Amino acid sequence: MVVQWQPTYTMATLKRRAEIMATIREFFRLRHVIEVETPLLCQASVTDPHLTSLTSRYLLPGAKEAASLYLQTSPEYAMKRLLAAGSGAIYQITKAFRDDRLSKLHNPEFTMLEWYRPGFSHHDLMIEMDGLLRKVLQCESAQCFRYGELFQQYCAIDPYNTSVVELKHCADFHGLSIHCPETMLDVTTWLQLLMSALIEPHLGYKQRPAFVIDFPAAQAALARINPGPPAVAERFEVYWQGMELANGFHELLDPIEQRQRLMADNAYRSAHGLPIMPLDEHFLAALEHGLPACAGVALGVDRLVMAALSLQSIQNVIPFPVDRA
């Protein structure tokens, strides 16, 4: 058996990646945003039905048996605890973990940049994100598109007033073969599938990143909702040459509504045979104490390096993907 011990990226990429990391840190140093670290292993993780956490076992002090600990899919909950404690503007470059299949865009262990700006709306944060992208990618200023307008253009659908039947018809019309259990195909899941297949591949070309705003309220996750009409989530996503780079929120502050959303996620999980996730009571207690009005964003660093170096696979920008780790 031949053991593949060599890294999958070149030494030239190693150096360019280090330069990009230094550029990111300098960007935030000049803006007086503090770098922080938070745990990778926690007693709870996200409830999002579309994310699967990796786990470990550990005997906590005073416990009679080992408990599950979760490798974090994002540092969001812990960073919001720091915000509630009075940290001010913060950022973090960290490893994150998701039980995704290995592909050109996915490795179960990846690097994430996440930052939070007290006093910012998601529109303010988009301006700052645009500045970072122009610095790293040497690109033009981003374009901004509304979610509803994109669905009208590429799918001839009003995504705020649609049905599973209409969305499935659209997929059939465009020749999409979608292999997903019928029980999982609610409106939100269909919209996400069509967004991925029919819209995202067109976004972020001609040296201009693309921001997408006004996602349906059902896709708010941890963002505030603007009641409209139509009701939309106060969040954005960022794309470069058909690849999603980042996801930002005008952060929800209401602990009662946040708990309800997490419980609704678990209800969905239960109804579809997915494991129930423990709620992060530390995070919810921080919200009850008081999270400052803020906006936050998570950016995939490996994908950003891919974009900056015009590379097509995550394996070209990390040394040892999971099948070689």
PDB file of C-alpha atoms in Angstrom:
ATOM      1  CA  MET A   1       0.000   0.000   0.000  1.00  0.00           C
ATOM      2  CA  VAL A   2       1.357   3.407  -1.010  1.00  0.00           C
ATOM      3  CA  VAL A   3       0.757   6.016   1.709  1.00  0.00           C
ATOM      4  CA  GLN A   4      -0.040   9.478   0.351  1.00  0.00           C
ATOM      5  CA  TRP A   5       1.766  11.601   2.923  1.00  0.00           C
ATOM      6  CA  GLN A   6       2.419  14.700   0.829  1.00  0.00           C
ATOM      7  CA  PRO A   7       0.248  17.828   1.155  1.00  0.00           C
ATOM      8  CA  THR A   8      -2.326  18.452  -1.540  1.00  0.00           C
ATOM      9  CA  TYR A   9      -1.375  22.111  -1.957  1.00  0.00           C
ATOM     10  CA  THR A  10       1.875  23.523  -3.316  1.00  0.00           C
ATOM     11  CA  MET A  11       4.427  25.456  -1.304  1.00  0.00           C
ATOM     12  CA  ALA A  12       3.564  28.519  -3.388  1.00  0.00           C
ATOM     13  CA  THR A  13      -0.043  28.200  -2.218  1.00  0.00           C
ATOM     14  CA  LEU A  14       1.140  27.771   1.377  1.00  0.00           C
ATOM     15  CA  LYS A  15       2.907  31.133   1.144  1.00  0.00           C
ATOM     16  CA  ARG A  16       0.004  32.906  -0.584  1.00  0.00           C
ATOM     17  CA  ARG A  17      -2.435  31.553   1.996  1.00  0.00           C
ATOM     18  CA  ALA A  18      -0.228  32.903   4.790  1.00  0.00           C
ATOM     19  CA  GLU A  19      -0.171  36.306   3.071  1.00  0.00           C
ATOM     20  CA  ILE A  20      -3.984  36.322   2.819  1.00  0.00           C
ATOM     21  CA  MET A  21      -4.270  35.478   6.522  1.00  0.00           C
ATOM     22  CA  ALA A  22      -1.948  38.367   7.336  1.00  0.00           C
ATOM     23  CA  THR A  23      -4.032  40.685   5.128  1.00  0.00           C
ATOM     24  CA  ILE A  24      -7.218  39.673   6.976  1.00  0.00           C
ATOM     25  CA  ARG A  25      -5.655  40.307  10.384  1.00  0.00           C
ATOM     26  CA  GLU A  26      -4.295  43.684   9.278  1.00  0.00           C
ATOM     27  CA  PHE A  27      -7.735  44.616   7.908  1.00  0.00           C
ATOM     28  CA  PHE A  28      -9.278  44.130  11.350  1.00  0.00           C
ATOM     29  CA  ARG A  29      -6.337  45.627  13.269  1.00  0.00           C
ATOM     30  CA  LEU A  30      -6.816  48.891  11.397  1.00  0.00           C
ATOM     31  CA  ARG A  31     -10.514  48.846  12.328  1.00  0.00           C
ATOM     32  CA  HIS A  32      -9.836  48.061  16.014  1.00  0.00           C
ATOM     33  CA  VAL A  33     -11.684  44.733  15.869  1.00  0.00           C
ATOM     34  CA  ILE A  34     -10.253  42.344  18.488  1.00  0.00           C
ATOM     35  CA  GLU A  35      -9.186  38.793  17.613  1.00  0.00           C
ATOM     36  CA  VAL A  36     -10.623  36.163  19.970  1.00  0.00           C
ATOM     37  CA  GLU A  37     -10.643  32.379  20.441  1.00  0.00           C
ATOM     38  CA  THR A  38     -13.554  30.229  21.611  1.00  0.00           C
ATOM     39  CA  PRO A  39     -13.878  26.463  22.240  1.00  0.00           C
ATOM     40  CA  LEU A  40     -14.156  23.951  19.423  1.00  0.00           C
ATOM     41  CA  LEU A  41     -15.708  21.324  21.728  1.00  0.00           C
ATOM     42  CA  CYS A  42     -18.976  22.355  23.408  1.00  0.00           C
ATOM     43  CA  GLN A  43     -21.884  20.683  25.207  1.00  0.00           C
ATOM     44  CA  ALA A  44     -24.361  21.812  22.533  1.00  0.00           C
ATOM     45  CA  SER A  45     -24.370  22.648  18.858  1.00  0.00           C
ATOM     46  CA  VAL A  46     -26.661  24.052  16.185  1.00  0.00           C
ATOM     47  CA  THR A  47     -30.192  22.778  15.680  1.00  0.00           C
ATOM     48  CA  ASP A  48     -30.277  23.679  11.955  1.00  0.00           C
ATOM     49  CA  PRO A  49     -31.771  20.598  10.223  1.00  0.00           C
ATOM     50  CA  HIS A  50     -29.465  21.105   7.248  1.00  0.00           C
ATOM     51  CA  LEU A  51     -26.273  20.850   9.336  1.00  0.00           C
ATOM     52  CA  THR A  52     -24.857  17.739  10.984  1.00  0.00           C
ATOM     53  CA  SER A  53     -22.341  18.080  13.809  1.00  0.00           C
ATOM     54  CA  LEU A  54     -19.420  15.784  14.509  1.00  0.00           C
ATOM     55  CA  THR A  55     -19.212  14.544  18.086  1.00  0.00           C
ATOM     56  CA  SER A  56     -16.793  13.265  20.698  1.00  0.00           C
ATOM     57  CA  ARG A  57     -17.234  11.791  24.198  1.00  0.00           C
ATOM     58  CA  TYR A  58     -15.862  13.223  27.437  1.00  0.00           C
ATOM     59  CA  LEU A  59     -16.355  12.599  31.153  1.00  0.00           C
ATOM     60  CA  LEU A  60     -17.296  15.999  32.533  1.00  0.00           C
ATOM     61  CA  PRO A  61     -16.417  16.842  36.167  1.00  0.00           C
ATOM     62  CA  GLY A  62     -18.919  15.247  38.556  1.00  0.00           C
ATOM     63  CA  ALA A  63     -20.558  13.137  35.852  1.00  0.00           C
ATOM     64  CA  LYS A  64     -21.011   9.366  36.182  1.00  0.00           C
ATOM     65  CA  GLU A  65     -20.675   8.662  32.487  1.00  0.00           C
ATOM     66  CA  ALA A  66     -19.186  10.322  29.445  1.00  0.00           C
ATOM     67  CA  ALA A  67     -21.326  12.902  27.647  1.00  0.00           C
ATOM     68  CA  SER A  68     -21.413  13.906  23.997  1.00  0.00           C
ATOM     69  CA  LEU A  69     -19.436  16.984  23.072  1.00  0.00           C
ATOM     70  CA  TYR A  70     -19.926  18.662  19.719  1.00  0.00           C
ATOM     71  CA  LEU A  71     -17.275  19.982  17.378  1.00  0.00           C
ATOM     72  CA  GLN A  72     -18.622  23.387  16.462  1.00  0.00           C
ATOM     73  CA  THR A  73     -20.100  24.082  13.028  1.00  0.00           C
ATOM     74  CA  SER A  74     -19.447  27.781  13.711  1.00  0.00           C
ATOM     75  CA  PRO A  75     -18.140  29.842  16.670  1.00  0.00           C
ATOM     76  CA  GLU A  76     -21.326  31.950  16.584  1.00  0.00           C
ATOM     77  CA  TYR A  77     -22.881  31.006  19.926  1.00  0.00           C
ATOM     78  CA  ALA A  78     -19.654  31.438  21.904  1.00  0.00           C
ATOM     79  CA  MET A  79     -18.794  34.729  20.209  1.00  0.00           C
ATOM     80  CA  LYS A  80     -22.236  36.095  21.062  1.00  0.00           C
ATOM     81  CA  ARG A  81     -21.569  35.186  24.683  1.00  0.00           C
ATOM     82  CA  LEU A  82     -18.466  37.369  24.503  1.00  0.00           C
ATOM     83  CA  LEU A  83     -20.511  40.190  22.952  1.00  0.00           C
ATOM     84  CA  ALA A  84     -23.067  39.927  25.765  1.00  0.00           C
ATOM     85  CA  ALA A  85     -20.210  40.143  28.265  1.00  0.00           C
ATOM     86  CA  GLY A  86     -19.057  43.454  26.725  1.00  0.00           C
ATOM     87  CA  SER A  87     -16.258  42.466  24.334  1.00  0.00           C
ATOM     88  CA  GLY A  88     -17.087  45.041  21.681  1.00  0.00           C
ATOM     89  CA  ALA A  89     -16.235  44.345  18.036  1.00  0.00           C
ATOM     90  CA  ILE A  90     -14.561  40.926  17.654  1.00  0.00           C
ATOM     91  CA  TYR A  91     -13.384  38.508  14.987  1.00  0.00           C
ATOM     92  CA  GLN A  92     -12.087  34.963  14.931  1.00  0.00           C
ATOM     93  CA  ILE A  93     -10.237  32.751  12.454  1.00  0.00           C
ATOM     94  CA  THR A  94     -10.933  29.190  13.539  1.00  0.00           C
ATOM     95  CA  LYS A  95     -11.500  25.607  12.501  1.00  0.00           C
ATOM     96  CA  ALA A  96     -15.122  24.528  12.073  1.00  0.00           C
ATOM     97  CA  PHE A  97     -16.559  21.060  11.497  1.00  0.00           C
ATOM     98  CA  ARG A  98     -19.547  19.771   9.548  1.00  0.00           C
ATOM     99  CA  ASP A  99     -20.442  16.224   8.587  1.00  0.00           C
ATOM    100  CA  ASP A 100     -20.450  16.994   4.855  1.00  0.00           C
ATOM    101  CA  ARG A 101     -19.281  14.740   2.059  1.00  0.00           C
ATOM    102  CA  LEU A 102     -15.850  15.461   0.627  1.00  0.00           C
ATOM    103  CA  SER A 103     -16.127  17.502  -2.580  1.00  0.00           C
ATOM    104  CA  LYS A 104     -14.497  20.348  -4.461  1.00  0.00           C
ATOM    105  CA  LEU A 105     -16.131  22.813  -2.047  1.00  0.00           C
ATOM    106  CA  HIS A 106     -16.406  20.740   1.142  1.00  0.00           C
ATOM    107  CA  ASN A 107     -14.077  19.180   3.682  1.00  0.00           C
ATOM    108  CA  PRO A 108     -15.508  18.178   7.078  1.00  0.00           C
ATOM    109  CA  GLU A 109     -12.811  20.290   8.770  1.00  0.00           C
ATOM    110  CA  PHE A 110     -12.425  23.779   7.350  1.00  0.00           C
ATOM    111  CA  THR A 111     -11.333  27.299   8.289  1.00  0.00           C
ATOM    112  CA  MET A 112     -13.870  30.005   9.040  1.00  0.00           C
ATOM    113  CA  LEU A 113     -13.573  33.750   9.582  1.00  0.00           C
ATOM    114  CA  GLU A 114     -16.403  35.145  11.676  1.00  0.00           C
ATOM    115  CA  TRP A 115     -16.813  38.688  12.957  1.00  0.00           C
ATOM    116  CA  TYR A 116     -19.357  40.817  14.823  1.00  0.00           C
ATOM    117  CA  ARG A 117     -19.912  44.542  14.804  1.00  0.00           C
ATOM    118  CA  PRO A 118     -22.008  46.125  17.592  1.00  0.00           C
ATOM    119  CA  GLY A 119     -24.084  49.005  16.231  1.00  0.00           C
ATOM    120  CA  PHE A 120     -23.999  47.677  12.659  1.00  0.00           C
ATOM    121  CA  SER A 121     -26.958  46.565  10.551  1.00  0.00           C
ATOM    122  CA  HIS A 122     -26.475  43.865   7.921  1.00  0.00           C
ATOM    123  CA  HIS A 123     -26.253  46.668   5.330  1.00  0.00           C
ATOM    124  CA  ASP A 124     -23.373  48.258   7.276  1.00  0.00           C
ATOM    125  CA  LEU A 125     -21.646  44.901   7.466  1.00  0.00           C
ATOM    126  CA  MET A 126     -22.050  44.369   3.723  1.00  0.00           C
ATOM    127  CA  ILE A 127     -20.051  47.563   3.163  1.00  0.00           C
ATOM    128  CA  GLU A 128     -17.263  46.273   5.394  1.00  0.00           C
ATOM    129  CA  MET A 129     -17.378  42.835   3.766  1.00  0.00           C
ATOM    130  CA  ASP A 130     -17.079  44.504   0.368  1.00  0.00           C
ATOM    131  CA  GLY A 131     -13.950  46.284   1.579  1.00  0.00           C
ATOM    132  CA  LEU A 132     -12.367  43.026   2.742  1.00  0.00           C
ATOM    133  CA  LEU A 133     -13.160  41.267  -0.534  1.00  0.00           C
ATOM    134  CA  ARG A 134     -11.716  44.111  -2.589  1.00  0.00           C
ATOM    135  CA  LYS A 135      -8.557  43.928  -0.477  1.00  0.00           C
ATOM    136  CA  VAL A 136      -8.096  40.146  -0.724  1.00  0.00           C
ATOM    137  CA  LEU A 137      -9.467  39.428  -4.200  1.00  0.00           C
ATOM    138  CA  GLN A 138      -8.289  42.655  -5.859  1.00  0.00           C
ATOM    139  CA  CYS A 139     -11.778  42.877  -7.354  1.00  0.00           C
ATOM    140  CA  GLU A 140     -14.361  45.513  -8.159  1.00  0.00           C
ATOM    141  CA  SER A 141     -17.030  46.589  -5.661  1.00  0.00           C
ATOM    142  CA  ALA A 142     -19.831  44.040  -5.243  1.00  0.00           C
ATOM    143  CA  GLN A 143     -23.255  44.032  -6.865  1.00  0.00           C
ATOM    144  CA  CYS A 144     -26.372  43.543  -4.753  1.00  0.00           C
ATOM    145  CA  PHE A 145     -29.398  41.455  -5.802  1.00  0.00           C
ATOM    146  CA  ARG A 146     -32.739  40.811  -4.135  1.00  0.00           C
ATOM    147  CA  TYR A 147     -33.689  37.173  -3.608  1.00  0.00           C
ATOM    148  CA  GLY A 148     -37.153  37.644  -5.083  1.00  0.00           C
ATOM    149  CA  GLU A 149     -35.836  39.337  -8.227  1.00  0.00           C
ATOM    150  CA  LEU A 150     -33.369  36.498  -8.820  1.00  0.00           C
ATOM    151  CA  PHE A 151     -36.140  33.892  -8.574  1.00  0.00           C
ATOM    152  CA  GLN A 152     -38.282  35.882 -10.972  1.00  0.00           C
ATOM    153  CA  GLN A 153     -35.377  36.160 -13.435  1.00  0.00           C
ATOM    154  CA  TYR A 154     -34.115  32.568 -13.385  1.00  0.00           C
ATOM    155  CA  CYS A 155     -37.185  30.574 -12.278  1.00  0.00           C
ATOM    156  CA  ALA A 156     -40.210  32.790 -13.092  1.00  0.00           C
ATOM    157  CA  ILE A 157     -41.386  32.239  -9.498  1.00  0.00           C
ATOM    158  CA  ASP A 158     -42.386  34.532  -6.638  1.00  0.00           C
ATOM    159  CA  PRO A 159     -40.490  32.796  -3.801  1.00  0.00           C
ATOM    160  CA  TYR A 160     -42.543  34.560  -1.126  1.00  0.00           C
ATOM    161  CA  ASN A 161     -45.808  33.133  -2.472  1.00  0.00           C
ATOM    162  CA  THR A 162     -45.197  29.684  -3.872  1.00  0.00           C
ATOM    163  CA  SER A 163     -45.872  25.994  -3.235  1.00  0.00           C
ATOM    164  CA  VAL A 164     -44.074  22.680  -3.372  1.00  0.00           C
ATOM    165  CA  VAL A 165     -46.067  21.827  -6.509  1.00  0.00           C
ATOM    166  CA  GLU A 166     -44.924  24.982  -8.337  1.00  0.00           C
ATOM    167  CA  LEU A 167     -41.328  24.548  -7.226  1.00  0.00           C
ATOM    168  CA  LYS A 168     -41.241  20.894  -8.274  1.00  0.00           C
ATOM    169  CA  HIS A 169     -42.700  21.869 -11.655  1.00  0.00           C
ATOM    170  CA  CYS A 170     -39.911  24.426 -12.045  1.00  0.00           C
ATOM    171  CA  ALA A 171     -37.287  21.764 -11.262  1.00  0.00           C
ATOM    172  CA  ASP A 172     -38.842  19.375 -13.792  1.00  0.00           C
ATOM    173  CA  PHE A 173     -39.023  22.135 -16.411  1.00  0.00           C
ATOM    174  CA  HIS A 174     -35.282  22.798 -16.029  1.00  0.00           C
ATOM    175  CA  GLY A 175     -34.454  19.089 -16.207  1.00  0.00           C
ATOM    176  CA  LEU A 176     -33.233  18.803 -12.633  1.00  0.00           C
ATOM    177  CA  SER A 177     -32.996  15.329 -11.196  1.00  0.00           C
ATOM    178  CA  ILE A 178     -33.374  15.993  -7.473  1.00  0.00           C
ATOM    179  CA  HIS A 179     -32.679  12.961  -5.309  1.00  0.00           C
ATOM    180  CA  CYS A 180     -34.297  13.912  -2.013  1.00  0.00           C
ATOM    181  CA  PRO A 181     -36.983  12.099   0.002  1.00  0.00           C
ATOM    182  CA  GLU A 182     -40.431  13.556  -0.650  1.00  0.00           C
ATOM    183  CA  THR A 183     -40.901  14.040   3.110  1.00  0.00           C
ATOM    184  CA  MET A 184     -37.958  16.490   3.140  1.00  0.00           C
ATOM    185  CA  LEU A 185     -39.198  18.644   0.307  1.00  0.00           C
ATOM    186  CA  ASP A 186     -41.012  21.491   1.996  1.00  0.00           C
ATOM    187  CA  VAL A 187     -41.073  24.943   0.391  1.00  0.00           C
ATOM    188  CA  THR A 188     -37.888  26.109   2.129  1.00  0.00           C
ATOM    189  CA  THR A 189     -35.921  23.031   1.103  1.00  0.00           C
ATOM    190  CA  TRP A 190     -37.154  23.342  -2.501  1.00  0.00           C
ATOM    191  CA  LEU A 191     -36.176  27.017  -2.611  1.00  0.00           C
ATOM    192  CA  GLN A 192     -32.702  26.176  -1.339  1.00  0.00           C
ATOM    193  CA  LEU A 193     -32.327  23.413  -3.920  1.00  0.00           C
ATOM    194  CA  LEU A 194     -33.404  25.679  -6.791  1.00  0.00           C
ATOM    195  CA  MET A 195     -31.223  28.510  -5.527  1.00  0.00           C
ATOM    196  CA  SER A 196     -28.219  26.179  -5.533  1.00  0.00           C
ATOM    197  CA  ALA A 197     -28.935  24.618  -8.924  1.00  0.00           C
ATOM    198  CA  LEU A 198     -30.383  27.459 -11.007  1.00  0.00           C
ATOM    199  CA  ILE A 199     -29.286  30.780  -9.498  1.00  0.00           C
ATOM    200  CA  GLU A 200     -25.994  30.521  -7.619  1.00  0.00           C
ATOM    201  CA  PRO A 201     -24.015  29.409 -10.720  1.00  0.00           C
ATOM    202  CA  HIS A 202     -24.752  32.828 -12.298  1.00  0.00           C
ATOM    203  CA  LEU A 203     -23.591  34.994  -9.393  1.00  0.00           C
ATOM    204  CA  GLY A 204     -20.355  36.880  -8.831  1.00  0.00           C
ATOM    205  CA  TYR A 205     -18.718  37.201 -12.250  1.00  0.00           C
ATOM    206  CA  LYS A 206     -16.887  40.001 -14.127  1.00  0.00           C
ATOM    207  CA  GLN A 207     -14.611  40.591 -11.127  1.00  0.00           C
ATOM    208  CA  ARG A 208     -17.570  41.660  -8.980  1.00  0.00           C
ATOM    209  CA  PRO A 209     -18.784  39.671  -5.963  1.00  0.00           C
ATOM    210  CA  ALA A 210     -22.553  39.340  -5.614  1.00  0.00           C
ATOM    211  CA  PHE A 211     -24.529  40.060  -2.462  1.00  0.00           C
ATOM    212  CA  VAL A 212     -28.001  38.529  -2.149  1.00  0.00           C
ATOM    213  CA  ILE A 213     -30.490  40.062   0.321  1.00  0.00           C
ATOM    214  CA  ASP A 214     -34.164  39.723   1.306  1.00  0.00           C
ATOM    215  CA  PHE A 215     -34.299  35.972   1.852  1.00  0.00           C
ATOM    216  CA  PRO A 216     -37.733  34.654   2.897  1.00  0.00           C
ATOM    217  CA  ALA A 217     -38.489  34.963   6.615  1.00  0.00           C
ATOM    218  CA  ALA A 218     -38.498  31.142   6.934  1.00  0.00           C
ATOM    219  CA  GLN A 219     -34.767  31.253   6.145  1.00  0.00           C
ATOM    220  CA  ALA A 220     -33.937  33.789   8.860  1.00  0.00           C
ATOM    221  CA  ALA A 221     -32.017  31.328  11.089  1.00  0.00           C
ATOM    222  CA  LEU A 222     -30.503  33.675  13.730  1.00  0.00           C
ATOM    223  CA  ALA A 223     -31.345  36.920  11.905  1.00  0.00           C
ATOM    224  CA  ARG A 224     -34.022  39.519  12.558  1.00  0.00           C
ATOM    225  CA  ILE A 225     -37.142  39.552  10.386  1.00  0.00           C
ATOM    226  CA  ASN A 226     -38.439  42.616   8.580  1.00  0.00           C
ATOM    227  CA  PRO A 227     -42.239  42.109   8.571  1.00  0.00           C
ATOM    228  CA  GLY A 228     -42.619  43.527   5.071  1.00  0.00           C
ATOM    229  CA  PRO A 229     -44.724  42.734   3.136  1.00  0.00           C
ATOM    230  CA  PRO A 230     -43.269  40.414   2.144  1.00  0.00           C
ATOM    231  CA  ALA A 231     -41.628  39.347   5.386  1.00  0.00           C
ATOM    232  CA  VAL A 232     -37.890  38.958   4.760  1.00  0.00           C
ATOM    233  CA  ALA A 233     -34.863  37.971   6.799  1.00  0.00           C
ATOM    234  CA  GLU A 234     -32.367  40.734   7.549  1.00  0.00           C
ATOM    235  CA  ARG A 235     -29.415  38.761   6.227  1.00  0.00           C
ATOM    236  CA  PHE A 236     -27.180  38.424   3.176  1.00  0.00           C
ATOM    237  CA  GLU A 237     -25.087  35.872   1.336  1.00  0.00           C
ATOM    238  CA  VAL A 238     -21.981  36.558  -0.746  1.00  0.00           C
ATOM    239  CA  TYR A 239     -20.998  34.789  -3.973  1.00  0.00           C
ATOM    240  CA  TRP A 240     -17.931  34.738  -6.191  1.00  0.00           C
ATOM    241  CA  GLN A 241     -18.009  33.007  -9.584  1.00  0.00           C
ATOM    242  CA  GLY A 242     -20.930  30.822  -8.585  1.00  0.00           C
ATOM    243  CA  MET A 243     -19.455  29.864  -5.192  1.00  0.00           C
ATOM    244  CA  GLU A 244     -20.949  30.918  -1.857  1.00  0.00           C
ATOM    245  CA  LEU A 245     -18.345  32.666   0.294  1.00  0.00           C
ATOM    246  CA  ALA A 246     -20.194  34.115   3.282  1.00  0.00           C
ATOM    247  CA  ASN A 247     -23.449  34.413   5.201  1.00  0.00           C
ATOM    248  CA  GLY A 248     -24.275  37.462   7.338  1.00  0.00           C
ATOM    249  CA  PHE A 249     -27.061  38.430   9.761  1.00  0.00           C
ATOM    250  CA  HIS A 250     -28.539  41.480  11.438  1.00  0.00           C
ATOM    251  CA  GLU A 251     -28.580  39.486  14.649  1.00  0.00           C
ATOM    252  CA  LEU A 252     -31.739  38.466  16.485  1.00  0.00           C
ATOM    253  CA  LEU A 253     -31.706  39.810  20.059  1.00  0.00           C
ATOM    254  CA  ASP A 254     -34.941  38.363  21.470  1.00  0.00           C
ATOM    255  CA  PRO A 255     -34.171  35.299  23.658  1.00  0.00           C
ATOM    256  CA  ILE A 256     -37.792  34.099  23.610  1.00  0.00           C
ATOM    257  CA  GLU A 257     -38.037  34.142  19.831  1.00  0.00           C
ATOM    258  CA  GLN A 258     -34.598  32.559  19.521  1.00  0.00           C
ATOM    259  CA  ARG A 259     -35.587  29.682  21.816  1.00  0.00           C
ATOM    260  CA  GLN A 260     -38.779  29.196  19.805  1.00  0.00           C
ATOM    261  CA  ARG A 261     -36.789  28.994  16.570  1.00  0.00           C
ATOM    262  CA  LEU A 262     -34.398  26.416  18.032  1.00  0.00           C
ATOM    263  CA  MET A 263     -37.313  24.352  19.316  1.00  0.00           C
ATOM    264  CA  ALA A 264     -38.993  24.576  15.891  1.00  0.00           C
ATOM    265  CA  ASP A 265     -35.785  23.238  14.332  1.00  0.00           C
ATOM    266  CA  ASN A 266     -35.866  20.289  16.721  1.00  0.00           C
ATOM    267  CA  ALA A 267     -39.536  19.674  15.960  1.00  0.00           C
ATOM    268  CA  TYR A 268     -38.633  19.514  12.263  1.00  0.00           C
ATOM    269  CA  ARG A 269     -35.759  17.165  13.087  1.00  0.00           C
ATOM    270  CA  SER A 270     -38.054  14.883  15.056  1.00  0.00           C
ATOM    271  CA  ALA A 271     -40.650  14.803  12.272  1.00  0.00           C
ATOM    272  CA  HIS A 272     -38.013  13.843   9.693  1.00  0.00           C
ATOM    273  CA  GLY A 273     -36.053  11.240  11.635  1.00  0.00           C
ATOM    274  CA  LEU A 274     -33.099  13.470  12.456  1.00  0.00           C
ATOM    275  CA  PRO A 275     -31.429  13.495  15.889  1.00  0.00           C
ATOM    276  CA  ILE A 276     -32.700  16.072  18.402  1.00  0.00           C
ATOM    277  CA  MET A 277     -29.996  18.547  19.380  1.00  0.00           C
ATOM    278  CA  PRO A 278     -29.576  19.877  22.927  1.00  0.00           C
ATOM    279  CA  LEU A 279     -30.252  23.603  23.126  1.00  0.00           C
ATOM    280  CA  ASP A 280     -27.243  25.748  23.983  1.00  0.00           C
ATOM    281  CA  GLU A 281     -28.449  27.148  27.288  1.00  0.00           C
ATOM    282  CA  HIS A 282     -25.238  29.148  27.739  1.00  0.00           C
ATOM    283  CA  PHE A 283     -26.005  30.998  24.512  1.00  0.00           C
ATOM    284  CA  LEU A 284     -29.664  31.523  25.435  1.00  0.00           C
ATOM    285  CA  ALA A 285     -28.692  32.804  28.898  1.00  0.00           C
ATOM    286  CA  ALA A 286     -26.357  35.312  27.224  1.00  0.00           C
ATOM    287  CA  LEU A 287     -29.264  36.529  25.082  1.00  0.00           C
ATOM    288  CA  GLU A 288     -31.403  36.904  28.199  1.00  0.00           C
ATOM    289  CA  HIS A 289     -28.630  38.939  29.812  1.00  0.00           C
ATOM    290  CA  GLY A 290     -28.611  41.167  26.726  1.00  0.00           C
ATOM    291  CA  LEU A 291     -26.854  40.984  23.381  1.00  0.00           C
ATOM    292  CA  PRO A 292     -25.944  44.407  21.982  1.00  0.00           C
ATOM    293  CA  ALA A 293     -27.561  45.356  18.679  1.00  0.00           C
ATOM    294  CA  CYS A 294     -25.101  44.016  16.125  1.00  0.00           C
ATOM    295  CA  ALA A 295     -24.486  42.302  12.827  1.00  0.00           C
ATOM    296  CA  GLY A 296     -22.251  39.298  12.204  1.00  0.00           C
ATOM    297  CA  VAL A 297     -20.941  37.292   9.294  1.00  0.00           C
ATOM    298  CA  ALA A 298     -19.211  33.952   8.694  1.00  0.00           C
ATOM    299  CA  LEU A 299     -16.852  33.613   5.712  1.00  0.00           C
ATOM    300  CA  GLY A 300     -15.236  30.420   4.435  1.00  0.00           C
ATOM    301  CA  VAL A 301     -11.502  31.118   4.415  1.00  0.00           C
ATOM    302  CA  ASP A 302     -10.593  28.114   2.264  1.00  0.00           C
ATOM    303  CA  ARG A 303     -13.066  29.226  -0.402  1.00  0.00           C
ATOM    304  CA  LEU A 304     -11.744  32.791  -0.165  1.00  0.00           C
ATOM    305  CA  VAL A 305      -8.234  31.482  -0.844  1.00  0.00           C
ATOM    306  CA  MET A 306      -9.598  29.435  -3.757  1.00  0.00           C
ATOM    307  CA  ALA A 307     -11.140  32.605  -5.156  1.00  0.00           C
ATOM    308  CA  ALA A 308      -7.992  34.689  -4.671  1.00  0.00           C
ATOM    309  CA  LEU A 309      -5.775  32.076  -6.351  1.00  0.00           C
ATOM    310  CA  SER A 310      -8.302  31.059  -9.061  1.00  0.00           C
ATOM    311  CA  LEU A 311      -8.241  27.424  -7.891  1.00  0.00           C
ATOM    312  CA  GLN A 312     -11.141  25.030  -8.382  1.00  0.00           C
ATOM    313  CA  SER A 313     -10.957  22.673  -5.382  1.00  0.00           C
ATOM    314  CA  ILE A 314     -10.647  23.043  -1.634  1.00  0.00           C
ATOM    315  CA  GLN A 315      -8.004  20.319  -1.795  1.00  0.00           C
ATOM    316  CA  ASN A 316      -5.770  22.821  -3.599  1.00  0.00           C
ATOM    317  CA  VAL A 317      -5.770  25.269  -0.665  1.00  0.00           C
ATOM    318  CA  ILE A 318      -5.546  23.006   2.412  1.00  0.00           C
ATOM    319  CA  PRO A 319      -2.584  20.704   3.148  1.00  0.00           C
ATOM    320  CA  PHE A 320      -4.333  17.502   4.208  1.00  0.00           C
ATOM    321  CA  PRO A 321      -8.023  16.929   3.373  1.00  0.00           C
ATOM    322  CA  VAL A 322      -9.865  14.284   5.392  1.00  0.00           C
ATOM    323  CA  ASP A 323      -8.916  11.405   3.112  1.00  0.00           C
ATOM    324  CA  ARG A 324      -5.235  12.247   3.641  1.00  0.00           C
ATOM    325  CA  ALA A 325      -5.335  13.481   7.257  1.00  0.00           C
TER     326      ALA A 325
END
